C-alpha cells in the first residue's frame, strides 16, 4: 500500500466520474495525434513527390500551349544554358489507335529515343530505338487493356502505320511534366515523320542537384527571354510548394482545434480533482493529523491526476492509431504514411500531451489539498 | 523530564470583532506514564490545548516542549514528523480512512514512517492487542461497529509506539457500555504498557481511570 495505491483506489471508487474525465483526455489525444498524423502525412507525401518529380524544370513556349512550339534551335539553346543537366524535349498528341480489330483513343508522348531511359523506367521489355517502329505503353494502359490484347509484343495501328510494343513502363504516378501511365510513348523520329512536325511542345530539364534549380531557371530565363518572353520556365518544386502551403495552414488550424479539445479535457480533470479534494477534506485532515506531510498529500493527488492522464493517454493512443489509419487511408490515400516513425511520433506526442495536461490540471487541486489547515479539515463535515 | 510541557502558553485567535483568548497563560507538565484528564466547560480551550499538545497548532506565545522537542520555530514538515513519530491521536469520530481496510488503516502510519517489511505483521499484532478479531482485518471501516472502529483507531494510534496518546472525547460517540470497554482498553494500555494518555472529556465518571485531572476555565488552569 502506497500513496499511488491510495490514488488508484480513489480513482476506482469514483469510476463514473473518473471515466468521464478520461474520455476528455482520450478525445484530446486522438484529436492531436490524428491531426498531427494527417499534417505529417501530407508533408511526407510532399517530400515523396519532390523527390520523385521535384528535380524537374519545365520549359514551355510563352505563347501558350495552343499555338506555340519550341524549335530545334531553341532546344539546343536551352541545352547550352543548363550545362551538364539532361535536356529532354517532347511533344504530345492524342490519336485514334487500333489493336487487332479493337479501336480506341490514346495519348501519345514523343520523346527522342536516346532520352527515354533518363526519363522513364520500363517494367518489362526494353526501350525503342529511333528506327524500327517500337513503342512503350504506360502501366495503367497495359493493366486496363489486358483483354484488348494491348500488351508486350502487341501491334498498334496509328493512322496507316503500325508500331510494336517493345516495353511496358513502370508506374510513375502523377507528374507535372508528363503522365505516361495511361499513354503510349513513341520515339520522336517516328512522330516527326508520321505527323510531319519538326518542333517540340515542351522541354524537360532534369536538374541533377535539387539545390541548383534556381540557378538553372535563372540561366534559362537569361538566355531565352533576353528581349521578350519567349519561354515560360517553371519548376515542379515551386508548384508543389504553392499547393502544399494551403494544406499546411489547414493542418495548423486543425491541430489548434486538437489543442483546444485537450484544454477542455484539462478543465474537466481540474473539476474532477477539485471535487475529489472537496469531498475528502475531512480525510485529508485525518491523514495530515496522523503524520502525512504536505508533500505526501500533494503526491497522492498528483498521482490521481497522473492515473487519469495515463488511462486517457493509453486508450487515446490505441484509438489514435485507428484514427490515424482512417485519416491516412481516406485523406492521403496511403496508410503506409501512418507507419512512418515521424507519424507514430505524433501518437507519442499526443499521449505525452494528454498526460502532461492532466497532471498540470491536477497541480492546483493537489496544492489546495496539501495546504488545508489540518484542524479545520478535521472539523469539516 | 516531562513528555509534554507548557510554559506560560497563550493562544489568541484574532477575529474582526476582537481577539478571542483561547488559552491564557497555561503551565502544564505531563510525565511519562501518566493518565491525565482535561475537563472544563464548553469553550474553555480544551480542544485548543489538545491541538497544541498534538503539534497540530502552535501557541501565540509561550514555550511548548513535546517529547523533548521545542516546537517554537518548527515548520510544517517538522511538526508533521513530530506527530507521526511521537504522538498517537484518537478522535471522537474515529476518523478511519474509508479507502483502506482495517488492517491497512493500522499499517498506514508504519508505511508513512518508511518501514518496508513486517508492517502487516505489526499491524495485525496491534489489532489483536486491542481486541479486533482476525476476520475483521480485511473489512472496510464502515462495516464495523462504532466501538470496533474506535479500537481500530486506538490500534492505529499505537502502532508507531508513540510517546503519548491524545484522545478528544474518545467515548463521546459511543453508548456507555462500549465506552466503558474503550476506557478499559486505554486504561490497560496505560497500566500494562506504561503508555502516557491525555484525554479530553465531559464525563466526570472518567476520573476513576485517571491519575489526575486538569480543569480549564476560560483558558486558564484552575487549581
Ligand atoms: N479557529 C478558531 N478561530 C477563532 N476562534 C476559535 C478557533 N478555535 C477555537 N476558538 C475559540 O477559542 C475558544 C476555545 O475553543 P475550544 O474549541 O478550545 O473549546 P473547547 O473547550 O474544546 O470546547 P468544547 O467543549 O465545546 O469542545 C472558544 O471561545 C472558541 O470560540
Ligand atoms: Mg472541544
Coordinates of C-alpha atoms and ligand atoms in Angstrom, one line a residue:
Chain A
X1 CA 0.0 0.0 0.0
X2 CA 1.5 3.3 -1.1
X3 CA 0.3 6.8 -2.0
X4 CA -0.1 5.5 -5.5
X5 CA -2.4 2.8 -4.2
X6 CA -4.5 5.3 -2.4
X7 CA -4.8 7.4 -5.5
X8 CA -5.7 4.3 -7.6
X9 CA -8.4 3.3 -5.1
X10 CA -9.9 6.8 -5.2
X11 CA -10.0 6.8 -9.0
X12 CA -11.7 3.4 -9.0
X13 CA -14.1 4.3 -6.2
X14 CA -15.5 7.1 -8.3
X15 CA -15.2 5.2 -11.6
X16 CA -18.0 7.0 -13.4
X17 CA -16.6 10.4 -12.7
X18 CA -13.1 9.2 -13.5
X19 CA -14.2 7.7 -16.8
X20 CA -15.8 10.9 -17.9
X21 CA -12.6 12.8 -17.2
X22 CA -10.6 10.1 -19.0
X23 CA -12.9 10.4 -22.1
X24 CA -12.0 14.0 -22.3
X25 CA -8.3 13.2 -22.4
X26 CA -8.9 10.4 -24.9
X27 CA -10.6 12.8 -27.3
X28 CA -7.9 15.3 -26.9
X29 CA -5.2 12.8 -27.5
X30 CA -7.0 11.4 -30.6
X31 CA -7.5 14.9 -31.9
X32 CA -3.9 16.0 -31.6
X33 CA -2.5 12.7 -32.8
X34 CA -4.7 12.1 -35.8
X35 CA -4.5 15.7 -36.9
X36 CA -0.7 15.6 -36.4
X37 CA -0.6 12.4 -38.4
X38 CA -2.6 14.0 -41.2
X39 CA -0.4 17.0 -41.4
X40 CA 2.7 14.8 -41.2
X41 CA 1.4 12.5 -44.0
X42 CA 0.7 15.5 -46.2
X43 CA 4.3 16.6 -45.6
X44 CA 5.6 13.1 -46.3
X45 CA 3.5 13.0 -49.5
X46 CA 5.1 16.3 -50.4
X47 CA 8.6 15.0 -49.8
X48 CA 7.9 11.9 -51.8
X49 CA 6.6 14.0 -54.7
X50 CA 9.5 16.4 -54.5
X51 CA 12.0 13.5 -54.6
X52 CA 10.0 12.0 -57.5
X53 CA 9.5 15.0 -59.7
X54 CA 10.9 17.9 -57.7
X55 CA 14.1 17.9 -59.7
X56 CA 12.3 18.9 -62.9
X57 CA 12.3 22.3 -64.6
X58 CA 9.7 22.6 -67.4
X59 CA 10.2 25.0 -70.3
X60 CA 7.2 25.8 -72.4
X61 CA 6.6 28.3 -75.2
X62 CA 5.4 31.7 -73.8
X63 CA 2.6 31.9 -76.4
X64 CA 0.8 29.2 -74.7
X65 CA 0.1 25.5 -75.2
X66 CA -2.2 26.1 -78.2
X67 CA -0.1 27.6 -80.9
X68 CA 3.5 27.8 -79.5
X69 CA 6.2 25.3 -80.2
X70 CA 9.9 25.2 -79.4
X71 CA 12.2 24.8 -82.4
X72 CA 15.2 22.5 -82.5
X73 CA 17.4 25.6 -82.2
X74 CA 15.7 26.9 -79.1
X75 CA 16.0 23.4 -77.6
X76 CA 19.8 23.5 -78.2
X77 CA 19.9 27.0 -76.7
X78 CA 18.3 25.7 -73.6
X79 CA 20.7 22.7 -73.5
X80 CA 23.6 25.2 -73.6
X81 CA 22.0 27.3 -70.8
X82 CA 21.7 24.3 -68.4
X83 CA 25.2 23.0 -68.8
X84 CA 25.6 19.3 -68.0
X85 CA 22.0 18.7 -66.9
X86 CA 19.8 16.5 -69.1
X87 CA 17.5 18.2 -71.5
X88 CA 14.6 16.2 -72.8
X89 CA 12.3 17.8 -75.4
X90 CA 9.0 16.2 -76.2
X91 CA 5.7 16.6 -77.9
X92 CA 2.4 15.1 -77.2
X93 CA -0.8 14.5 -79.0
X94 CA -3.9 12.3 -78.9
X95 CA -4.9 10.0 -81.6
X96 CA -7.0 7.1 -82.6
X97 CA -5.4 3.7 -82.2
X98 CA -6.4 0.2 -83.0
X99 CA -5.2 -3.1 -81.7
X100 CA -6.3 -6.0 -83.7
X101 CA -10.0 -5.3 -84.5
X102 CA -10.5 -3.0 -81.5
X103 CA -10.3 0.7 -81.8
X104 CA -9.7 3.4 -79.2
X105 CA -8.0 6.7 -78.4
X106 CA -4.8 7.3 -76.6
X107 CA -2.4 9.9 -75.5
X108 CA 0.9 9.8 -77.4
X109 CA 4.2 11.2 -76.0
X110 CA 7.0 11.6 -78.5
X111 CA 10.5 11.7 -76.9
X112 CA 13.9 11.3 -78.7
X113 CA 14.7 7.6 -78.3
X114 CA 18.0 8.3 -76.7
X115 CA 16.4 10.4 -73.9
X116 CA 13.7 8.0 -72.9
X117 CA 15.8 5.9 -70.5
X118 CA 16.8 9.0 -68.5
X119 CA 13.1 9.9 -68.0
X120 CA 11.2 6.7 -67.8
X121 CA 11.8 3.2 -66.5
X122 CA 10.5 0.0 -68.1
X123 CA 8.8 -2.7 -66.1
X124 CA 9.2 -5.4 -68.8
X125 CA 10.7 -5.5 -72.3
X126 CA 13.2 -2.8 -73.5
X127 CA 13.4 0.7 -74.9
X128 CA 12.5 1.5 -78.5
X129 CA 15.1 2.8 -81.0
X130 CA 14.8 5.7 -83.3
X131 CA 14.2 3.3 -86.2
X132 CA 12.3 0.1 -86.2
X133 CA 8.8 1.2 -85.2
X134 CA 8.9 0.3 -81.5
X135 CA 6.9 2.0 -78.7
X136 CA 6.2 1.8 -75.0
X137 CA 2.9 1.6 -73.2
X138 CA 2.1 3.0 -69.7
X139 CA 1.5 0.7 -66.8
X140 CA -2.2 1.6 -66.3
X141 CA -2.9 1.4 -70.0
X142 CA -1.4 -2.0 -70.0
X143 CA -3.3 -3.1 -66.9
X144 CA -6.6 -1.8 -68.2
X145 CA -6.4 -3.3 -71.7
X146 CA -5.2 -6.7 -71.0
X147 CA -8.3 -8.2 -72.6
X148 CA -7.8 -5.9 -75.7
X149 CA -4.6 -7.6 -76.4
X150 CA -2.6 -4.4 -75.8
X151 CA 0.4 -5.9 -74.2
X152 CA 4.1 -6.5 -74.7
X153 CA 4.7 -7.6 -78.3
X154 CA 1.2 -6.4 -79.5
X155 CA 0.9 -4.3 -82.7
X156 CA -0.8 -0.9 -82.5
X157 CA -2.1 0.8 -85.7
X158 CA -1.9 4.6 -85.7
X159 CA -3.2 6.0 -89.0
X160 CA -1.7 3.9 -91.7
X161 CA 1.4 2.8 -89.7
X162 CA 2.0 0.0 -87.3
X163 CA 4.0 0.2 -84.0
X164 CA 5.1 -2.8 -82.0
X165 CA 5.0 -2.6 -78.1
X166 CA 8.6 -3.3 -77.1
X167 CA 8.2 -2.4 -73.4
X168 CA 5.8 -1.7 -70.6
X169 CA 6.6 1.3 -68.4
X170 CA 6.8 1.2 -64.6
X171 CA 4.0 3.1 -62.9
X172 CA 5.1 6.7 -62.5
X173 CA 2.2 8.4 -60.8
X174 CA 1.0 11.9 -61.1
X175 CA 3.6 14.2 -62.6
X176 CA 3.9 17.8 -63.7
X177 CA 5.9 17.1 -66.8
X178 CA 4.3 14.0 -68.5
X179 CA 1.8 11.5 -67.3
X180 CA 2.7 8.3 -69.2
X181 CA 0.8 5.8 -67.1
X182 CA -2.2 5.9 -69.4
X183 CA -0.3 6.8 -72.6
X184 CA 1.9 5.5 -75.4
X185 CA 5.4 6.7 -75.7
X186 CA 6.9 6.8 -79.2
X187 CA 10.4 7.8 -80.5
X188 CA 10.4 11.4 -81.7
X189 CA 11.7 10.5 -85.1
X190 CA 8.6 8.3 -85.8
X191 CA 6.3 11.1 -84.6
X192 CA 8.2 13.7 -86.6
X193 CA 7.8 11.8 -89.9
X194 CA 4.3 10.5 -89.1
X195 CA 2.8 13.9 -88.3
X196 CA 5.3 15.9 -90.4
X197 CA 6.3 18.0 -87.4
X198 CA 9.7 19.5 -86.6
X199 CA 9.1 21.3 -83.4
X200 CA 8.6 20.4 -79.7
X201 CA 5.8 21.2 -77.3
X202 CA 7.9 21.5 -74.1
X203 CA 11.3 20.8 -72.7
X204 CA 12.0 18.9 -69.5
X205 CA 15.3 19.7 -67.7
X206 CA 16.3 17.1 -65.2
X207 CA 18.4 19.0 -62.6
X208 CA 20.9 16.7 -61.0
X209 CA 21.2 18.6 -57.7
X210 CA 17.9 20.0 -56.4
X211 CA 19.7 22.9 -54.9
X212 CA 20.7 24.1 -58.4
X213 CA 17.1 24.5 -59.5
X214 CA 17.0 28.3 -59.1
X215 CA 20.3 28.7 -60.9
X216 CA 19.1 26.6 -63.8
X217 CA 15.9 28.5 -64.1
X218 CA 17.7 31.8 -63.9
X219 CA 20.2 30.7 -66.6
X220 CA 17.4 29.6 -69.0
X221 CA 15.5 32.9 -68.5
X222 CA 18.6 34.9 -69.2
X223 CA 19.4 33.1 -72.4
X224 CA 15.9 32.7 -73.8
X225 CA 14.0 35.7 -72.6
X226 CA 16.5 38.5 -73.4
X227 CA 14.3 40.8 -75.3
X228 CA 10.8 39.4 -74.9
X229 CA 9.3 36.4 -73.1
X230 CA 9.9 33.5 -75.5
X231 CA 9.5 30.7 -72.9
X232 CA 7.9 30.1 -69.6
X233 CA 10.1 28.4 -67.1
X234 CA 8.6 26.6 -64.1
X235 CA 9.9 24.1 -61.6
X236 CA 7.8 21.4 -60.1
X237 CA 9.1 22.1 -56.6
X238 CA 7.6 25.6 -56.7
X239 CA 4.3 24.2 -57.9
X240 CA 4.2 21.6 -55.2
X241 CA 5.1 24.2 -52.6
X242 CA 2.3 26.5 -53.5
X243 CA -0.1 23.6 -53.4
X244 CA 1.1 22.4 -50.0
X245 CA 1.3 25.8 -48.5
X246 CA -2.5 25.8 -48.3
X247 CA -2.8 22.4 -46.8
X248 CA -0.2 23.2 -44.2
X249 CA -2.2 26.2 -42.8
X250 CA -5.2 23.9 -42.6
X251 CA -3.2 21.4 -40.6
X252 CA -2.1 24.1 -38.2
X253 CA -5.7 25.2 -37.8
X254 CA -6.8 21.6 -37.1
X255 CA -4.0 21.0 -34.7
X256 CA -5.2 24.1 -32.9
X257 CA -8.7 22.5 -32.5
X258 CA -6.9 19.4 -31.1
X259 CA -5.1 21.6 -28.6
X260 CA -8.4 23.3 -27.5
X261 CA -10.0 19.9 -27.0
X262 CA -7.2 18.9 -24.7
X263 CA -7.6 22.2 -22.9
X264 CA -11.3 21.4 -22.3
X265 CA -10.2 17.9 -21.1
X266 CA -7.8 19.6 -18.7
X267 CA -10.6 21.7 -17.3
X268 CA -12.7 18.6 -16.7
X269 CA -9.8 17.0 -14.9
X270 CA -9.4 20.1 -12.8
X271 CA -13.0 19.9 -12.0
X272 CA -12.9 16.2 -11.1
X273 CA -9.8 16.8 -8.9
X274 CA -11.3 19.7 -7.1
X275 CA -14.4 17.6 -6.4
X276 CA -12.2 14.9 -5.1
X277 CA -10.4 17.3 -2.8
X278 CA -13.6 18.9 -1.5
X279 CA -15.2 15.6 -0.7
X280 CA -12.2 14.4 1.1
X281 CA -11.4 17.4 3.2
X282 CA -12.0 15.5 6.4
X283 CA -10.0 12.6 5.2
X284 CA -7.1 14.9 4.3
X285 CA -7.4 16.3 7.8
X286 CA -7.1 12.9 9.3
X287 CA -4.1 12.0 7.0
X288 CA -2.4 15.2 8.0
X289 CA -3.0 14.8 11.7
X290 CA -1.6 11.3 11.9
X291 CA 1.6 12.5 10.2
X292 CA 1.2 12.7 6.5
X293 CA 3.4 15.6 5.2
X294 CA 2.1 18.2 2.8
X295 CA 4.3 16.9 0.0
X296 CA 2.9 13.4 0.5
X297 CA -0.7 14.6 0.3
X298 CA 0.2 16.6 -2.8
X299 CA 1.8 13.5 -4.3
X300 CA -1.3 11.4 -3.6
X301 CA -3.5 13.8 -5.6
X302 CA -1.0 14.3 -8.4
X303 CA -0.9 10.5 -8.8
X304 CA -4.6 10.6 -9.1
X305 CA -4.4 13.1 -12.0
X306 CA -1.5 11.1 -13.4
X307 CA -3.6 7.9 -13.4
X308 CA -6.4 9.6 -15.2
X309 CA -3.9 11.0 -17.7
X310 CA -2.2 7.7 -18.2
X311 CA -5.5 5.9 -18.7
X312 CA -6.6 8.6 -21.2
X313 CA -3.3 8.5 -23.0
X314 CA -3.2 4.7 -23.3
X315 CA -6.8 4.5 -24.6
X316 CA -6.3 7.6 -26.7
X317 CA -3.0 6.2 -28.1
X318 CA -4.7 3.0 -29.3
X319 CA -7.6 4.8 -30.8
X320 CA -5.3 7.4 -32.3
X321 CA -3.6 4.6 -34.2
X322 CA -7.0 3.6 -35.6
X323 CA -8.0 7.2 -36.3
X324 CA -4.6 7.7 -37.9
X325 CA -5.2 4.8 -40.2
X326 CA -8.5 6.2 -41.3
X327 CA -7.1 9.7 -41.8
X328 CA -4.1 8.5 -43.9
X329 CA -6.3 6.0 -45.8
X330 CA -9.1 8.4 -46.6
X331 CA -7.4 11.8 -46.9
X332 CA -3.9 11.0 -48.1
X333 CA -4.8 7.6 -49.6
X334 CA -1.7 6.0 -48.3
X335 CA -1.9 4.2 -44.9
X336 CA 1.8 3.5 -45.1
X337 CA 2.4 7.0 -44.0
X338 CA 1.0 6.1 -40.6
X339 CA 3.8 3.7 -40.0
X340 CA 6.4 6.2 -40.7
X341 CA 8.3 7.0 -37.4
X342 CA 7.6 10.7 -37.7
X343 CA 3.8 9.9 -37.9
X344 CA 4.0 7.4 -35.0
X345 CA 5.8 10.1 -33.0
X346 CA 2.6 12.2 -33.2
X347 CA 0.8 9.5 -31.3
X348 CA 3.5 9.5 -28.7
X349 CA 3.3 13.3 -28.7
X350 CA -0.5 13.3 -28.3
X351 CA -0.2 10.8 -25.4
X352 CA 2.5 12.8 -23.7
X353 CA 0.4 15.9 -24.1
X354 CA -2.6 14.1 -22.6
X355 CA -0.6 13.0 -19.5
X356 CA 1.0 16.5 -19.1
X357 CA -2.4 18.2 -19.4
X358 CA -3.9 16.1 -16.7
X359 CA -1.0 16.4 -14.3
X360 CA -0.9 20.1 -14.9
X361 CA -4.7 20.3 -14.2
X362 CA -4.1 18.2 -11.0
X363 CA -1.4 20.6 -9.7
X364 CA -3.7 23.2 -8.2
X365 CA -6.2 20.8 -6.6
X366 CA -3.2 18.9 -5.1
X367 CA -1.7 22.1 -3.8
X368 CA -5.0 23.1 -2.3
X369 CA -5.3 19.7 -0.6
X370 CA -1.8 19.9 0.8
X371 CA -2.3 23.4 2.2
X372 CA -5.6 22.8 4.0
X373 CA -5.4 23.6 7.7
X374 CA -5.5 20.2 9.4
X375 CA -7.6 21.4 12.3
X376 CA -10.2 23.0 10.1
X377 CA -10.1 20.0 7.8
X378 CA -10.7 17.6 10.7
X379 CA -13.7 19.7 11.8
X380 CA -15.2 19.6 8.3
X381 CA -18.3 17.5 7.9
Chain B
X1 CA 11.8 15.2 32.2
X2 CA 8.1 15.6 31.3
X3 CA 6.8 14.3 27.9
X4 CA 4.7 17.4 27.4
X5 CA 5.5 20.7 29.0
X6 CA 3.7 24.1 28.6
X7 CA 5.2 27.2 30.0
X8 CA 3.0 30.3 30.1
X9 CA 1.3 29.3 26.8
X10 CA -1.2 31.8 25.3
X11 CA -3.3 31.2 22.2
X12 CA -5.1 34.1 20.8
X13 CA -7.4 34.0 17.8
X14 CA -7.6 37.4 16.2
X15 CA -11.1 38.0 15.0
X16 CA -12.6 41.1 13.4
X17 CA -14.9 41.5 16.4
X18 CA -11.9 41.4 18.8
X19 CA -9.3 38.9 19.9
X20 CA -10.5 35.6 21.4
X21 CA -8.1 34.3 24.1
X22 CA -8.5 30.5 24.0
X23 CA -5.5 29.8 26.3
X24 CA -4.4 32.4 28.8
X25 CA -1.0 31.6 30.3
X26 CA -1.2 27.8 30.8
X27 CA 1.6 25.9 32.6
X28 CA 1.3 22.2 32.4
X29 CA 3.8 19.3 32.8
X30 CA 2.8 15.8 32.0
X31 CA 5.1 13.0 33.0
X32 CA 5.7 9.7 31.3
X33 CA 3.2 7.0 32.2
X34 CA 0.6 9.4 33.5
X35 CA -3.1 9.2 32.7
X36 CA -4.4 12.8 32.6
X37 CA -7.9 14.1 32.1
X38 CA -8.6 17.5 30.8
X39 CA -12.1 18.8 31.8
X40 CA -13.9 22.1 31.7
X41 CA -16.9 23.8 30.3
X42 CA -17.6 24.3 26.6
X43 CA -15.4 26.9 25.1
X44 CA -12.8 26.8 27.9
X45 CA -10.0 25.9 25.5
X46 CA -9.7 22.1 25.9
X47 CA -9.5 21.3 22.2
X48 CA -7.1 24.2 21.6
X49 CA -4.9 22.8 24.3
X50 CA -5.0 19.3 22.8
X51 CA -4.3 20.6 19.3
X52 CA -1.1 22.3 20.6
X53 CA -0.1 19.2 22.5
X54 CA -0.6 17.3 19.3
X55 CA 1.5 19.8 17.3
X56 CA -1.4 20.5 15.0
X57 CA -1.3 24.1 16.2
X58 CA 1.3 26.4 17.6
X59 CA 0.9 28.8 20.5
X60 CA 0.8 32.6 20.1
X61 CA 3.3 32.9 22.8
X62 CA 5.0 30.7 25.5
X63 CA 7.1 27.6 25.2
X64 CA 5.9 24.1 24.4
X65 CA 8.1 21.1 24.5
X66 CA 6.9 17.8 23.1
X67 CA 8.8 14.6 23.6
X68 CA 12.0 16.7 24.2
X69 CA 11.4 18.9 21.1
X70 CA 10.8 22.6 21.4
X71 CA 8.1 23.4 18.8
X72 CA 8.9 27.1 18.6
X73 CA 10.4 27.8 15.1
X74 CA 9.4 24.4 13.7
X75 CA 8.0 24.4 10.2
X76 CA 5.0 22.4 9.0
X77 CA 7.0 19.4 8.0
X78 CA 8.8 19.3 11.4
X79 CA 5.5 19.4 13.2
X80 CA 4.1 16.7 11.0
X81 CA 7.0 14.4 11.6
X82 CA 6.6 15.1 15.3
X83 CA 3.0 13.9 15.1
X84 CA 4.0 10.9 13.0
X85 CA 6.8 9.7 15.3
X86 CA 5.8 10.7 18.8
X87 CA 2.0 11.2 19.0
X88 CA -1.0 8.9 18.7
X89 CA -4.4 10.6 18.0
X90 CA -7.7 9.1 19.0
X91 CA -10.7 11.2 17.8
X92 CA -14.3 11.3 18.9
X93 CA -15.4 10.3 15.4
X94 CA -12.9 7.5 14.9
X95 CA -11.7 9.0 11.7
X96 CA -10.5 5.9 9.9
X97 CA -9.6 6.2 6.2
X98 CA -12.6 4.8 4.3
X99 CA -10.4 3.8 1.3
X100 CA -8.3 1.5 3.4
X101 CA -9.2 -1.8 5.0
X102 CA -9.0 -2.2 8.8
X103 CA -5.5 -3.7 8.7
X104 CA -4.3 -1.2 6.2
X105 CA -5.6 1.7 8.4
X106 CA -3.3 0.4 11.1
X107 CA -0.5 -0.3 8.7
X108 CA -0.6 3.2 7.2
X109 CA 1.4 5.1 9.9
X110 CA 4.1 2.4 9.6
X111 CA 4.4 2.9 5.9
X112 CA 4.4 6.7 6.4
X113 CA 7.4 6.1 8.6
X114 CA 9.1 4.3 5.7
X115 CA 9.1 0.8 7.1
X116 CA 9.4 -1.7 4.3
X117 CA 8.8 -5.1 5.7
X118 CA 6.9 -6.6 8.6
X119 CA 4.3 -3.8 8.5
X120 CA 1.4 -6.2 8.0
X121 CA 2.5 -8.5 10.9
X122 CA 3.0 -5.5 13.2
X123 CA -0.5 -4.1 12.3
X124 CA -2.1 -7.4 12.9
X125 CA -0.3 -7.8 16.2
X126 CA -1.6 -4.4 17.5
X127 CA -5.1 -5.1 16.2
X128 CA -5.2 -8.4 18.2
X129 CA -3.9 -6.5 21.2
X130 CA -6.9 -4.1 21.1
X131 CA -9.3 -7.0 20.7
X132 CA -10.2 -6.9 16.9
X133 CA -10.8 -10.4 15.5
X134 CA -8.8 -11.6 12.5
X135 CA -12.0 -12.0 10.4
X136 CA -12.4 -8.2 10.5
X137 CA -9.0 -7.3 9.3
X138 CA -9.9 -7.1 5.6
X139 CA -13.2 -5.3 6.2
X140 CA -13.7 -1.6 5.4
X141 CA -14.2 0.7 8.4
X142 CA -17.8 1.4 7.6
X143 CA -18.6 -2.3 8.1
X144 CA -17.6 -2.2 11.7
X145 CA -19.5 -1.0 14.8
X146 CA -18.5 2.3 16.5
X147 CA -16.8 0.5 19.3
X148 CA -14.8 -1.7 16.9
X149 CA -13.9 1.4 14.8
X150 CA -12.6 3.1 17.9
X151 CA -10.5 0.1 18.8
X152 CA -9.0 0.2 15.3
X153 CA -8.3 3.9 15.8
X154 CA -6.5 3.2 19.0
X155 CA -4.5 0.5 17.3
X156 CA -3.6 3.0 14.6
X157 CA -2.5 5.5 17.2
X158 CA -0.4 2.9 19.0
X159 CA 1.2 1.2 16.0
X160 CA 4.2 3.5 15.8
X161 CA 4.8 3.2 19.5
X162 CA 4.2 6.9 20.3
X163 CA 5.4 8.8 23.4
X164 CA 1.8 9.6 24.3
X165 CA -1.9 9.2 23.2
X166 CA -4.1 12.3 22.8
X167 CA -7.8 11.5 22.9
X168 CA -10.5 14.1 22.3
X169 CA -13.7 12.6 23.9
X170 CA -13.0 9.1 22.6
X171 CA -16.2 7.8 24.1
X172 CA -18.4 10.7 23.0
X173 CA -19.9 8.8 20.1
X174 CA -20.4 5.5 21.9
X175 CA -23.0 4.1 24.2
X176 CA -21.9 3.8 27.9
X177 CA -21.2 0.1 27.7
X178 CA -19.0 0.3 24.6
X179 CA -17.5 3.5 26.1
X180 CA -16.5 1.7 29.2
X181 CA -14.9 -1.1 27.2
X182 CA -12.8 1.6 25.3
X183 CA -11.9 3.2 28.6
X184 CA -10.8 -0.2 30.0
X185 CA -8.6 -0.7 26.9
X186 CA -7.0 2.7 27.3
X187 CA -6.5 2.0 31.0
X188 CA -4.9 -1.3 30.2
X189 CA -2.5 0.4 27.7
X190 CA -1.6 2.9 30.4
X191 CA -1.1 0.4 33.2
X192 CA 0.4 -2.5 31.3
X193 CA 2.4 -0.8 28.6
X194 CA 3.1 2.4 30.5
X195 CA 1.6 4.5 27.7
X196 CA 1.1 8.2 28.6
X197 CA -2.6 9.2 28.0
X198 CA -4.1 12.7 27.8
X199 CA -7.8 12.7 27.4
X200 CA -10.4 15.5 27.0
X201 CA -13.8 14.5 28.4
X202 CA -17.0 15.9 29.7
X203 CA -17.8 12.8 31.6
X204 CA -17.0 13.0 35.4
X205 CA -17.0 9.2 35.7
X206 CA -13.8 9.0 33.8
X207 CA -11.9 10.5 36.7
X208 CA -11.7 7.0 38.2
X209 CA -9.3 5.9 35.4
X210 CA -7.1 9.0 35.7
X211 CA -4.1 9.8 37.8
X212 CA -5.1 13.5 37.8
X213 CA -7.5 15.9 36.2
X214 CA -6.6 19.3 34.8
X215 CA -9.5 21.7 34.9
X216 CA -9.7 24.5 32.4
X217 CA -11.9 27.6 32.8
X218 CA -11.7 30.5 30.3
X219 CA -8.4 29.3 29.1
X220 CA -6.7 29.1 32.5
X221 CA -5.8 26.1 34.5
X222 CA -7.9 26.0 37.7
X223 CA -6.0 24.6 40.7
Ligands
LIG1 N1 -10.1 28.6 14.7 C1 -10.6 29.5 15.7 N2 -10.9 30.7 15.4 C2 -11.4 31.6 16.3 N3 -11.7 31.2 17.5 C3 -11.5 29.9 17.9 C4 -11.0 29.0 16.9 N4 -10.9 27.8 17.6 C5 -11.4 28.0 18.8 N5 -11.7 29.3 19.0 C6 -12.3 29.8 20.2 O1 -11.4 29.5 21.3 C7 -12.1 29.2 22.5 C8 -11.8 27.8 22.9 O2 -12.2 26.8 22.0 P1 -12.0 25.3 22.2 O3 -12.5 24.6 20.9 O4 -10.6 25.0 22.6 O5 -13.0 24.9 23.3 P2 -13.4 23.5 24.0 O6 -13.1 23.6 25.4 O7 -12.8 22.4 23.2 O8 -15.0 23.5 23.8 P3 -15.9 22.2 23.6 O9 -16.0 21.5 24.9 O10 -17.2 22.8 23.2 O11 -15.3 21.4 22.6 C9 -13.6 29.3 22.1 O12 -14.1 30.6 22.5 C10 -13.6 29.3 20.6 O13 -14.7 30.0 20.1
LIG2 MG1 -13.6 20.7 22.0

